[in-house]
Tab-separated table of C-alpha atoms and ligand atoms in Angstrom:
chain	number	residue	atom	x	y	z
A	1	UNK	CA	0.000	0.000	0.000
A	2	UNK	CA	1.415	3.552	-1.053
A	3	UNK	CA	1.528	5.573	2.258
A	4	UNK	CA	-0.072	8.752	2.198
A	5	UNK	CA	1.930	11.840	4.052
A	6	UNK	CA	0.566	14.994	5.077
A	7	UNK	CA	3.293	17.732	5.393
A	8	UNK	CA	3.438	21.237	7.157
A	9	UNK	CA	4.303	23.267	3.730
A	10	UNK	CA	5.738	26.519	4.459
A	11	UNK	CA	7.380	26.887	0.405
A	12	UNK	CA	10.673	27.152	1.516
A	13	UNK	CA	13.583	25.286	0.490
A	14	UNK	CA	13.493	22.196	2.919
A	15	UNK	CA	10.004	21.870	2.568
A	16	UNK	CA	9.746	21.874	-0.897
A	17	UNK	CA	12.708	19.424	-1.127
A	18	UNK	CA	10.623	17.471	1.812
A	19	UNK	CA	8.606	16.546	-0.696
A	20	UNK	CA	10.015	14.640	-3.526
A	21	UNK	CA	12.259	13.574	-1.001
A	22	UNK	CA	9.263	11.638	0.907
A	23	UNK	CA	7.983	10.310	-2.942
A	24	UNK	CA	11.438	8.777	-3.864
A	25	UNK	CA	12.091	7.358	-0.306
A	26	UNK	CA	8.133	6.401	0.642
A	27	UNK	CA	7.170	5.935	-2.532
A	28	UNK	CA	4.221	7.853	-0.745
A	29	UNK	CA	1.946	10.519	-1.992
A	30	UNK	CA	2.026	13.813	-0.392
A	31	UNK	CA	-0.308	15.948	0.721
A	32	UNK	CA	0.996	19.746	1.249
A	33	UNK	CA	-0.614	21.879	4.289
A	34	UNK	CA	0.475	25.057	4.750
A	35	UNK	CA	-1.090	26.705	7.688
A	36	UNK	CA	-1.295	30.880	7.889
A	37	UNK	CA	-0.827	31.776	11.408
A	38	UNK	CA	-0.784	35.246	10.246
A	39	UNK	CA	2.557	35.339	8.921
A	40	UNK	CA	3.375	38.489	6.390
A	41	UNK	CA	3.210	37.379	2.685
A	42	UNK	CA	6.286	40.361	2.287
A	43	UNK	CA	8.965	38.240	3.919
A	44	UNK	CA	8.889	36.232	1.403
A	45	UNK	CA	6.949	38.202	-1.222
A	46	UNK	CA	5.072	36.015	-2.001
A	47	UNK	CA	1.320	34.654	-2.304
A	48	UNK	CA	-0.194	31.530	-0.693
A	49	UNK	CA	-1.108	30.544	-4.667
A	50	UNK	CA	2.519	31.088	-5.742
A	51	UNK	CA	3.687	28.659	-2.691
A	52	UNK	CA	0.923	25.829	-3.607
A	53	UNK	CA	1.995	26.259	-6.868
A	54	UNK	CA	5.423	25.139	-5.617
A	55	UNK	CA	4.287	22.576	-3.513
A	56	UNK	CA	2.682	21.224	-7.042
A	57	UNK	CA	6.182	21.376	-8.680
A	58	UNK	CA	7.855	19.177	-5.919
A	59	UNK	CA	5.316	16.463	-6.932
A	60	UNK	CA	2.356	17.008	-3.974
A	61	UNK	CA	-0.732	15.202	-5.244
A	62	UNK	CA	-2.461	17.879	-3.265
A	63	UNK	CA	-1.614	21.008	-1.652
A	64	UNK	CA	-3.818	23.320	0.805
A	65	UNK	CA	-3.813	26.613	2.991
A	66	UNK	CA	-5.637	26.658	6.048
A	67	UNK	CA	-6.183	30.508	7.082
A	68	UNK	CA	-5.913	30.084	11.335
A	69	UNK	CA	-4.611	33.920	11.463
A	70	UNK	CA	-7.781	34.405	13.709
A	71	UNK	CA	-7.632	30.552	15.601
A	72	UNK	CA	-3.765	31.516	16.575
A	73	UNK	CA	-5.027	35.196	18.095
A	74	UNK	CA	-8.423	33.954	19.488
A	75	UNK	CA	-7.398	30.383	20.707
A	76	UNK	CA	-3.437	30.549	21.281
A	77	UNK	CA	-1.902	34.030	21.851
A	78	UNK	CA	-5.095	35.161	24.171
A	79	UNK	CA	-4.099	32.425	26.776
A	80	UNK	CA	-0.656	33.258	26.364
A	81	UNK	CA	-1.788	36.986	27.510
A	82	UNK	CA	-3.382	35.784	30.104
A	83	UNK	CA	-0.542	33.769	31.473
A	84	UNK	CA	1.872	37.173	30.331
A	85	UNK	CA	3.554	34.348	28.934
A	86	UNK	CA	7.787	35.016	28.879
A	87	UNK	CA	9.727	31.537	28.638
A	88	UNK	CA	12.610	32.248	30.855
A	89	UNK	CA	11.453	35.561	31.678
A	90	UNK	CA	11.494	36.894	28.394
A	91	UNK	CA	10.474	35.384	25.267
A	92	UNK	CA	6.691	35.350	24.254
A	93	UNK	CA	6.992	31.841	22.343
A	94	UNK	CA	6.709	32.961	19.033
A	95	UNK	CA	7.279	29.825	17.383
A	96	UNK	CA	6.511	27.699	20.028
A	97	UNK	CA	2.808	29.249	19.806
A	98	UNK	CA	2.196	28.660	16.270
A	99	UNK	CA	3.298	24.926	16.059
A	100	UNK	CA	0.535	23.671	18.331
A	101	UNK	CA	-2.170	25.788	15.392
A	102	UNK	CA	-0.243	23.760	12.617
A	103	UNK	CA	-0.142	20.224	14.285
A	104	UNK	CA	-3.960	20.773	14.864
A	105	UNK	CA	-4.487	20.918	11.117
A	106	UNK	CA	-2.094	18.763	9.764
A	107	UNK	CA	-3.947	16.417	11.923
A	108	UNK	CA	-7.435	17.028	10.951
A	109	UNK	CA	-6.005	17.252	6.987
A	110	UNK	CA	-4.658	13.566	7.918
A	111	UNK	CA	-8.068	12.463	8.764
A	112	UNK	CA	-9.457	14.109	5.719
A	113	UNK	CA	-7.109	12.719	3.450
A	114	UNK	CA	-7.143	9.237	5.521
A	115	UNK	CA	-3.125	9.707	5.328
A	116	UNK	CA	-1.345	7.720	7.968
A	117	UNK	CA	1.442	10.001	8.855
A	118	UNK	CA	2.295	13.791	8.829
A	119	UNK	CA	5.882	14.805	8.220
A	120	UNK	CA	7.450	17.810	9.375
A	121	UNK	CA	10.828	19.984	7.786
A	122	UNK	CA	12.396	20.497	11.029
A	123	UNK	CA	15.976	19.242	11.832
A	124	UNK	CA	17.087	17.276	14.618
A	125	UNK	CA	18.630	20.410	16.664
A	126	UNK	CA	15.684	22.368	17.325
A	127	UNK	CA	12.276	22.908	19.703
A	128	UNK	CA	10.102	22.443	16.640
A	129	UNK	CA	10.514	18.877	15.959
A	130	UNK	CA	9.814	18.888	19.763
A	131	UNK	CA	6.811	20.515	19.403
A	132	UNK	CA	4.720	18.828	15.923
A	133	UNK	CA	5.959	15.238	17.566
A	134	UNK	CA	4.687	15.505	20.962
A	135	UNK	CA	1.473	17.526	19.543
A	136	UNK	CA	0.851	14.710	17.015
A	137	UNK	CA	1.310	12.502	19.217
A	138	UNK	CA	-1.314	13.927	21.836
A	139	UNK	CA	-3.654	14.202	18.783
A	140	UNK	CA	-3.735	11.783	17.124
A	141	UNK	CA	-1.334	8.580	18.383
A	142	UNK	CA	-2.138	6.506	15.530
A	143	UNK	CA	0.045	8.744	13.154
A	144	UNK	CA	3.344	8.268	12.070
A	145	UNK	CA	5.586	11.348	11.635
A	146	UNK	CA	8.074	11.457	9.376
A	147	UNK	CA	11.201	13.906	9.742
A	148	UNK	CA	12.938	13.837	6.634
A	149	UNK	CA	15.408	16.726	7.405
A	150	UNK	CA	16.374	14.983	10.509
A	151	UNK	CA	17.247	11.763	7.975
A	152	UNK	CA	18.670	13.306	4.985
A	153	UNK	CA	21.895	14.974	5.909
A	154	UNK	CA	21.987	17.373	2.894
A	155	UNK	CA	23.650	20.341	3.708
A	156	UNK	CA	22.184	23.614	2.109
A	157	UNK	CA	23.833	23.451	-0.970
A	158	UNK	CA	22.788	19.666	-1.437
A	159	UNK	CA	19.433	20.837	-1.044
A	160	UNK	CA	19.641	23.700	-3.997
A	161	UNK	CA	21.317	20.790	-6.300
A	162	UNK	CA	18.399	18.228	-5.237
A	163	UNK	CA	16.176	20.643	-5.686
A	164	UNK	CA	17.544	21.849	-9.294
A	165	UNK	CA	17.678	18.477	-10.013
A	166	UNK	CA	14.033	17.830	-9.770
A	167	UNK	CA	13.045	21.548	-11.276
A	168	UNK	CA	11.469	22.915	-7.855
A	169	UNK	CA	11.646	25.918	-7.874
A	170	UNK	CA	12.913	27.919	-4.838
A	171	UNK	CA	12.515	31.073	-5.730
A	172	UNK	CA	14.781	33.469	-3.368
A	173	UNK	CA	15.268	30.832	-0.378
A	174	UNK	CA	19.157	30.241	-2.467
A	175	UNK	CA	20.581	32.527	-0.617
A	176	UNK	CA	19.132	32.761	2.699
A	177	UNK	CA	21.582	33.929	5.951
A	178	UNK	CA	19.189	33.542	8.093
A	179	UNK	CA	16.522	31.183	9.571
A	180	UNK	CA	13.560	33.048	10.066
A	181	UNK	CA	10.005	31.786	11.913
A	182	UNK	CA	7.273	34.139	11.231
A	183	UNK	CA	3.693	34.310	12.407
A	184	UNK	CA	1.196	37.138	14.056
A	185	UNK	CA	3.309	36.661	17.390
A	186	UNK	CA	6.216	37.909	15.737
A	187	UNK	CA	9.412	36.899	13.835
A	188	UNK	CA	12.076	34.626	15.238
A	189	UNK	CA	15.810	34.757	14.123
A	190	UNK	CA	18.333	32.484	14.021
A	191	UNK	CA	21.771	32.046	12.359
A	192	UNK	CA	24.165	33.731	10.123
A	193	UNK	CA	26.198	36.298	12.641
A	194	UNK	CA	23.926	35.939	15.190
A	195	UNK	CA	25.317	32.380	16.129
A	196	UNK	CA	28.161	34.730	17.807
A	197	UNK	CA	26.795	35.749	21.325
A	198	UNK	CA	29.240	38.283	21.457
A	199	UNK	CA	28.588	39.926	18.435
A	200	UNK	CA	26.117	43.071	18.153
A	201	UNK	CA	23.166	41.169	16.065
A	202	UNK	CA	22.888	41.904	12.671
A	203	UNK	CA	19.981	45.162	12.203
A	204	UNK	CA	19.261	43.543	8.482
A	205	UNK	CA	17.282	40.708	8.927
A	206	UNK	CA	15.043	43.061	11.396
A	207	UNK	CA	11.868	44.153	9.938
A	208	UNK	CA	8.971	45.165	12.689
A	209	UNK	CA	11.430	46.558	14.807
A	210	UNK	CA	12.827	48.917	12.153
A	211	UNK	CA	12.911	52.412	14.059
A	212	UNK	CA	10.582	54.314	11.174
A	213	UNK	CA	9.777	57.509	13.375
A	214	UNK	CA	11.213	60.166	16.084
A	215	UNK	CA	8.191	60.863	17.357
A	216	UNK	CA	6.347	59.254	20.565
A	217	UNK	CA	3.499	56.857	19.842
A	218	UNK	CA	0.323	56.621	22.317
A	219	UNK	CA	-1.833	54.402	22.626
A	220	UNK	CA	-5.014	52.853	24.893
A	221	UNK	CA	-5.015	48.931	24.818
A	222	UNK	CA	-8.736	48.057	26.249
A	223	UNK	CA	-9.297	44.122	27.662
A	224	UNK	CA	-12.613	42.531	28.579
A	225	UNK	CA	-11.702	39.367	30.928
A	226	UNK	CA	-8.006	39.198	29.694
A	227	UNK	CA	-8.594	39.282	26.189
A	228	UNK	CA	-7.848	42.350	24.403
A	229	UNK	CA	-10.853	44.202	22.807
A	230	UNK	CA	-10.086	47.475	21.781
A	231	UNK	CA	-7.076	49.931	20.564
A	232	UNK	CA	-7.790	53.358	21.039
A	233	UNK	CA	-11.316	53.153	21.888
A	234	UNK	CA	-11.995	51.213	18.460
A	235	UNK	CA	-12.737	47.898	18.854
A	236	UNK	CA	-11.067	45.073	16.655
A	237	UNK	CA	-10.434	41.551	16.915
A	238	UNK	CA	-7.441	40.026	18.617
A	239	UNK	CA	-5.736	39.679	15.724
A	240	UNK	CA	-6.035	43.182	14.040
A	241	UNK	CA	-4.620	44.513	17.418
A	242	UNK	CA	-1.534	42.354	17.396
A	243	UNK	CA	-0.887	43.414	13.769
A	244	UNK	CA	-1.652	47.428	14.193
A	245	UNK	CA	0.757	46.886	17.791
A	246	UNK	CA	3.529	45.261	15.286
A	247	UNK	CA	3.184	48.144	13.376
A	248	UNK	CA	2.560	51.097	15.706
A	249	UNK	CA	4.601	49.796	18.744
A	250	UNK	CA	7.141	48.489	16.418
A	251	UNK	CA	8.059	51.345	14.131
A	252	UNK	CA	9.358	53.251	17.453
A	253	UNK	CA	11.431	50.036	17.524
A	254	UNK	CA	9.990	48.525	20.418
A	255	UNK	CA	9.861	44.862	20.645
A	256	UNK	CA	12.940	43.365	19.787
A	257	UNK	CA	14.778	40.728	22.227
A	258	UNK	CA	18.454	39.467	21.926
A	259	UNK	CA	19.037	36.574	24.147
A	260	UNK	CA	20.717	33.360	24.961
A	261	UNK	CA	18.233	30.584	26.042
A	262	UNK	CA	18.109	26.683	26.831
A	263	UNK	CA	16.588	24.667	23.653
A	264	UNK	CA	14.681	21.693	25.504
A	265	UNK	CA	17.116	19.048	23.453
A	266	UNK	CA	19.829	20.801	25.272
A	267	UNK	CA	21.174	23.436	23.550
A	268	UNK	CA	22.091	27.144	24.356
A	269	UNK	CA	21.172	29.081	21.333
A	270	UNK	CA	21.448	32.989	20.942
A	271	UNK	CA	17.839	34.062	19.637
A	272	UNK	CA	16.981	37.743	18.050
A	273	UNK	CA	13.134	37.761	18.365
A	274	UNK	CA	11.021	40.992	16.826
A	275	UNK	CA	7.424	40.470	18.770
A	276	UNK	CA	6.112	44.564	18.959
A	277	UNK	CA	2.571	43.460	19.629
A	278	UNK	CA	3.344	40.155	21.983
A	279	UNK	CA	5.376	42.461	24.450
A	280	UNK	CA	3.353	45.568	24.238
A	281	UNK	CA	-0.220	43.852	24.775
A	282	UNK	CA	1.881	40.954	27.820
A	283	UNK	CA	3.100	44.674	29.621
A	284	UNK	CA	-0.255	46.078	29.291
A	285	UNK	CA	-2.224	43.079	30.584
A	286	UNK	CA	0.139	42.581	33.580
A	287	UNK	CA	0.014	46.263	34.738
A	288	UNK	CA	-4.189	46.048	34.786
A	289	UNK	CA	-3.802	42.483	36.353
A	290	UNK	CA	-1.789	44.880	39.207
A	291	UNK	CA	-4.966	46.657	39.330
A	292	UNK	CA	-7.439	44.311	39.548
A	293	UNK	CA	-5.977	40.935	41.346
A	294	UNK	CA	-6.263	40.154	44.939
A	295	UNK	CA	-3.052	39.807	46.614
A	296	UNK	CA	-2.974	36.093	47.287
A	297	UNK	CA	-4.059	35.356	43.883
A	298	UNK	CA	-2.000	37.383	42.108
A	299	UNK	CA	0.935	35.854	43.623
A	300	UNK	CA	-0.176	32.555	43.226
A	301	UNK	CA	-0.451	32.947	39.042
A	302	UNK	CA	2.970	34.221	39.267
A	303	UNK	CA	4.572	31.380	40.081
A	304	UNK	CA	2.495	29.248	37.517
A	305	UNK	CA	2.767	31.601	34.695
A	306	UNK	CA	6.790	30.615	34.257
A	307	UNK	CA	5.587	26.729	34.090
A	308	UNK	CA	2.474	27.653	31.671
A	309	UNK	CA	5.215	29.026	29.754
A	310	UNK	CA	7.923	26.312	29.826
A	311	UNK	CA	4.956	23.697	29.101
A	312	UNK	CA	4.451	25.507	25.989
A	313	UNK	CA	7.867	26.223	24.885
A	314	UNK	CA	8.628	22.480	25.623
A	315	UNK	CA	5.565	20.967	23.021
A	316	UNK	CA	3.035	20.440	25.861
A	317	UNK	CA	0.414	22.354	24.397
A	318	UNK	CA	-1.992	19.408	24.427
A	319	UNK	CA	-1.110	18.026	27.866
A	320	UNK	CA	-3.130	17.469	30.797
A	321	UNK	CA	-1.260	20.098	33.167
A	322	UNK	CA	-1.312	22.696	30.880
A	323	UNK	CA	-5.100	22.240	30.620
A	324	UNK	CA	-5.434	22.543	34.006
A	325	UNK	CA	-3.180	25.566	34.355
A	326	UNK	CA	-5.247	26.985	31.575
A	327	UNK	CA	-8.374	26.693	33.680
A	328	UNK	CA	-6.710	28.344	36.419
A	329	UNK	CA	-5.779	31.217	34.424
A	330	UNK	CA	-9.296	31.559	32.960
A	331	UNK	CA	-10.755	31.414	36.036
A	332	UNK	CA	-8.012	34.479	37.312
A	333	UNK	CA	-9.035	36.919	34.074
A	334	UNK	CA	-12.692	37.083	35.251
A	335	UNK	CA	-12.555	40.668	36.384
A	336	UNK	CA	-9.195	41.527	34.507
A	337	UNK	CA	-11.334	44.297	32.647
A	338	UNK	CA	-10.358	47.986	31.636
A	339	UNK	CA	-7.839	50.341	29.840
A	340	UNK	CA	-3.982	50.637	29.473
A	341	UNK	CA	-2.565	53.936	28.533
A	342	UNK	CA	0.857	53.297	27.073
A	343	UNK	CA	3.575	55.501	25.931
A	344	UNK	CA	6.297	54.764	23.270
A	345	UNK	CA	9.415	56.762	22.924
A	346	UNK	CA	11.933	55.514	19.637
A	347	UNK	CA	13.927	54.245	20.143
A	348	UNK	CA	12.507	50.910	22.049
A	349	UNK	CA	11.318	52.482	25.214
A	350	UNK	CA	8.075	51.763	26.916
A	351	UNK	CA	6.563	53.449	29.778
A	352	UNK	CA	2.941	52.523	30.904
A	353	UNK	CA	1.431	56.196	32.071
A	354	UNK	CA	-1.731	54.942	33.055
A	355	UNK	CA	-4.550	52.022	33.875
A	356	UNK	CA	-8.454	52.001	35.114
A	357	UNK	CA	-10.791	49.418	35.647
A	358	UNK	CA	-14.178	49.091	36.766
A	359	UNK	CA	-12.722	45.957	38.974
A	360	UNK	CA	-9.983	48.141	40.383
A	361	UNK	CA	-9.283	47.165	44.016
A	362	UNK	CA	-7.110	50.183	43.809
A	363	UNK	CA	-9.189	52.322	46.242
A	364	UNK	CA	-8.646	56.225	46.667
A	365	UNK	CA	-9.728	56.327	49.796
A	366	UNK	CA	-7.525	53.451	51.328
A	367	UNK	CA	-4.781	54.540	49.388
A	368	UNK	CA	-4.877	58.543	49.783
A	369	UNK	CA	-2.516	60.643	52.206
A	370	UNK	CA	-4.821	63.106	52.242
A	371	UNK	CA	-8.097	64.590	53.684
A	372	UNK	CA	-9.898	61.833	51.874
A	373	UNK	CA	-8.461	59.400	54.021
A	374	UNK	CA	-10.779	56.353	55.277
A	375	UNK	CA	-8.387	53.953	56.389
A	376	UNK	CA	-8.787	52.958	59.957
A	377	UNK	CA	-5.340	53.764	61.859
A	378	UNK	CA	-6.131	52.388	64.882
A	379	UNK	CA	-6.681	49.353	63.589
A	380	UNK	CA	-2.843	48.720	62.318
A	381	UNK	CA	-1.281	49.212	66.120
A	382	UNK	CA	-2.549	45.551	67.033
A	383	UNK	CA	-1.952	44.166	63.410
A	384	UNK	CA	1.598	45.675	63.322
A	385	UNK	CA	2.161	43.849	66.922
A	386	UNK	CA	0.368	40.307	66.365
A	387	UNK	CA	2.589	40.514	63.098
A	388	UNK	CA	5.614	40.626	65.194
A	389	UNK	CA	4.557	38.772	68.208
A	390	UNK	CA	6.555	35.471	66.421
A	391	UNK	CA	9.789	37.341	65.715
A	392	UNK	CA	9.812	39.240	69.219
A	393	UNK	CA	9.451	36.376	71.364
A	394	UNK	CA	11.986	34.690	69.571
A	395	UNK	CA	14.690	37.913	70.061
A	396	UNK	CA	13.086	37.709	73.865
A	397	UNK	CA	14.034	33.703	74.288
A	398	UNK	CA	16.291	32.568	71.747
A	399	UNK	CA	18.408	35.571	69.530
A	400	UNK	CA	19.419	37.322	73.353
A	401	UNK	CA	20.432	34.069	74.693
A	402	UNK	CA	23.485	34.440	71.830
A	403	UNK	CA	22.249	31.616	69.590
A	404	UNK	CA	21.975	34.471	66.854
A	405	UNK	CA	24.460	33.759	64.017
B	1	LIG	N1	14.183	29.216	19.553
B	1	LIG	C1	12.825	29.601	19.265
B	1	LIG	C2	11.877	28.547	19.766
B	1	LIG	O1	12.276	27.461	19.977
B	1	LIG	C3	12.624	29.932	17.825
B	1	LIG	C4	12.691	28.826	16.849
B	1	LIG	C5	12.616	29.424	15.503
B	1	LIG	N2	12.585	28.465	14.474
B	1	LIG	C6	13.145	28.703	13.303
B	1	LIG	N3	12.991	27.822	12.386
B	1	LIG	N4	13.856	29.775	13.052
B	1	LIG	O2	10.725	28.811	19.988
């Protein structure tokens, strides 16, 4: 029986290549999914028709896009707000957001197509593999997955001459520096002189951070429960405001990361991520959750927001503890309501000037100094000394009996 293989497209080089290389090997047919997360056709210049096209030339017997530019914003980057998700304190999961979106319909394209295994163009080094193997496998266990990048060992230039050989064409992917993930999250770079940690990265392959103005932008980000709603008083869905944020936030060249982190198969790798709207909508979100959380609870999500994150970055979108972190965090947004007034100054700065909130438990008249005042001050002298009963009778029996080291 010919197998039947459906493969994440993206209509770049190793892709393409993926899939004659899958017909000669598998003697399998191949059917070629490429999934918009809400990347921008201009990186590449090109249309989703001109990369099916391709997909036809490498020998696919079929080849389809799935538009989830609204499923990634609605379903994948709103619970990553909500957990102001920031693997290792700082990166939004770009990539690691999107894969989850494309496993989901390579899977349901596999059931469509009754194929019995998806295949994937990611090598053996990287968090991707990671993330469409352990995501199939959650899915949909009965699927093989094939990895033909991880099997081949063609170097770049093997892959040009294979795929010259068998008249794909590549279009501009010859002479590609970098490695570059892109989706409405943000852009993720790899390689070329970046792969030097002590080298200033490389402004060239930057595009939404580009510094296109001198002059301040501001701007009021609006949520309902978490989820962002509005810019500017004008409401939009989740995904226009992550694209006018790239845009807006970015040209003042806000949103660009340069850091070292820990691949989960081990690796330190020096990462130069451009995410505008991810960053700018995460600060806003966490400086209203300020506003609005009770103390305990607030504190509480803190400490599970760095494991939502790792779960993520490590492929366990579809897991059980995720899910049940994800319910936590839902249940946490329910009064996380109200506006953020943000201010950017190029190049790259942020300040947040302002917040409100109908849920505020910021309360004037607690807070004030002045006449306005309704806090009860007697009531602190016995809280301040109950509060310090432990530690004095300690000093009294212990700490002056010269035990204190
Ligand atoms: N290191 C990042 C991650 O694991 C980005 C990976 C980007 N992938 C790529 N093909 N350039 O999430």
């Amino acid at each position: 029986m010919t197998e039947r293989i459906v493969l994440a497209y993206s209509g770049g080089l190793d892709t393409s290549v993926a899939i004659r290389w899958l017909i000669e090997e598998h003697d399998a047919e191949v059917i070629a999914v490429s999934v918009d997360v809400g990347q921008s056709s201009d990186s590449t210049g090109e249309e989703w028709e001109d990369i099916r096209q391709r997909a036809f030339a490498a020998g696919a017997k079929e080849a389809i896009v799935v538009d989830a530019r609204d499923e990634m914003a609605n379903e994948y980057c709103v619970p990553a707000i909500a957990a102001n998700a920031a693997y290792e304190g700082k990166y939004p999961l770009v990539s690691a957001l999107s894969r989850p979106v494309i496993v989901k319909h390579l899977v349901e394209q596999a059931r469509v197509f009754d194929a019995n295994a998806v295949a994937h163009g990611c090598t053996g080094k990287g968090n991707d593999q990671v993330r469409f193997e352990v995501g199939t496998r959650a899915l949909a266990p009965h699927l093989k997955v094939y990895a033909p990048a991880r099997l081949w060992g063609m170097t770049r230039e093997d892959s040009v001459d294979y795929a010259a050989k068998w008249n794909i064409p590549i279009g501009q992917s010859k002479a590609k520096i970098y490695s570059i993930d892109e989706n409405l999250w943000g852009r993720a770079i790899e390689c070329g002189a970046i792969e030097d940690p002590w080298a200033t990265a490389p402004s060239e392959p930057n595009t939404l951070t580009k510094v296109r103005t001198n002059e301040s932008v501001e701007l009021v980000i609006s949520f309902d429960q978490g989820v962002p709603v509005a810019l500017d008083g004008v409401t939009k869905t989740v995904a226009d405001i992550i694209d006018d944020l790239n845009l807006r936030a970015g040209s003042t060249g806000f949103g660009r990361l340069d850091m070292v982190e820990n691949r989960r198969v081990g690796i330190k790798s020096r990462e130069v991520y451009e995410c505008p709207g991810a960053l700018a909508l995460i600060a806003a979100h966490a400086d209203l959750e300020d506003l609005c959380l009770e103390r305990d609870l607030h504190h509480e999500k803190a400490r599970l927001e760095p494991r939502w994150a790792e779960l993520v970055y490590d492929g366990m979108w579809f897991s059980p503890l995720k899910q049940a972190i994800d319910a936590f965090m839902t249940e946490t947004q329910r009064f996380v309501t109200g506006d953020v007034r943000m201010r950017f100054d190029p190049p790259g700065a942020l300040h947040i000037e302002g917040r409100r909130s109908p849920y505020a438990l910021y309360d004037h008249g607690l807070a004030t100094y002045d006449a306005a005042d309704t806090f009860r001050h007697e009531d602190s002298a016995g809280f301040v000394r109950l509060w310090g009963l432990g530690v004095a009778t300690w000093s009294e029996k212990q700490l002056s009996k010269g035990s204190g080291r």
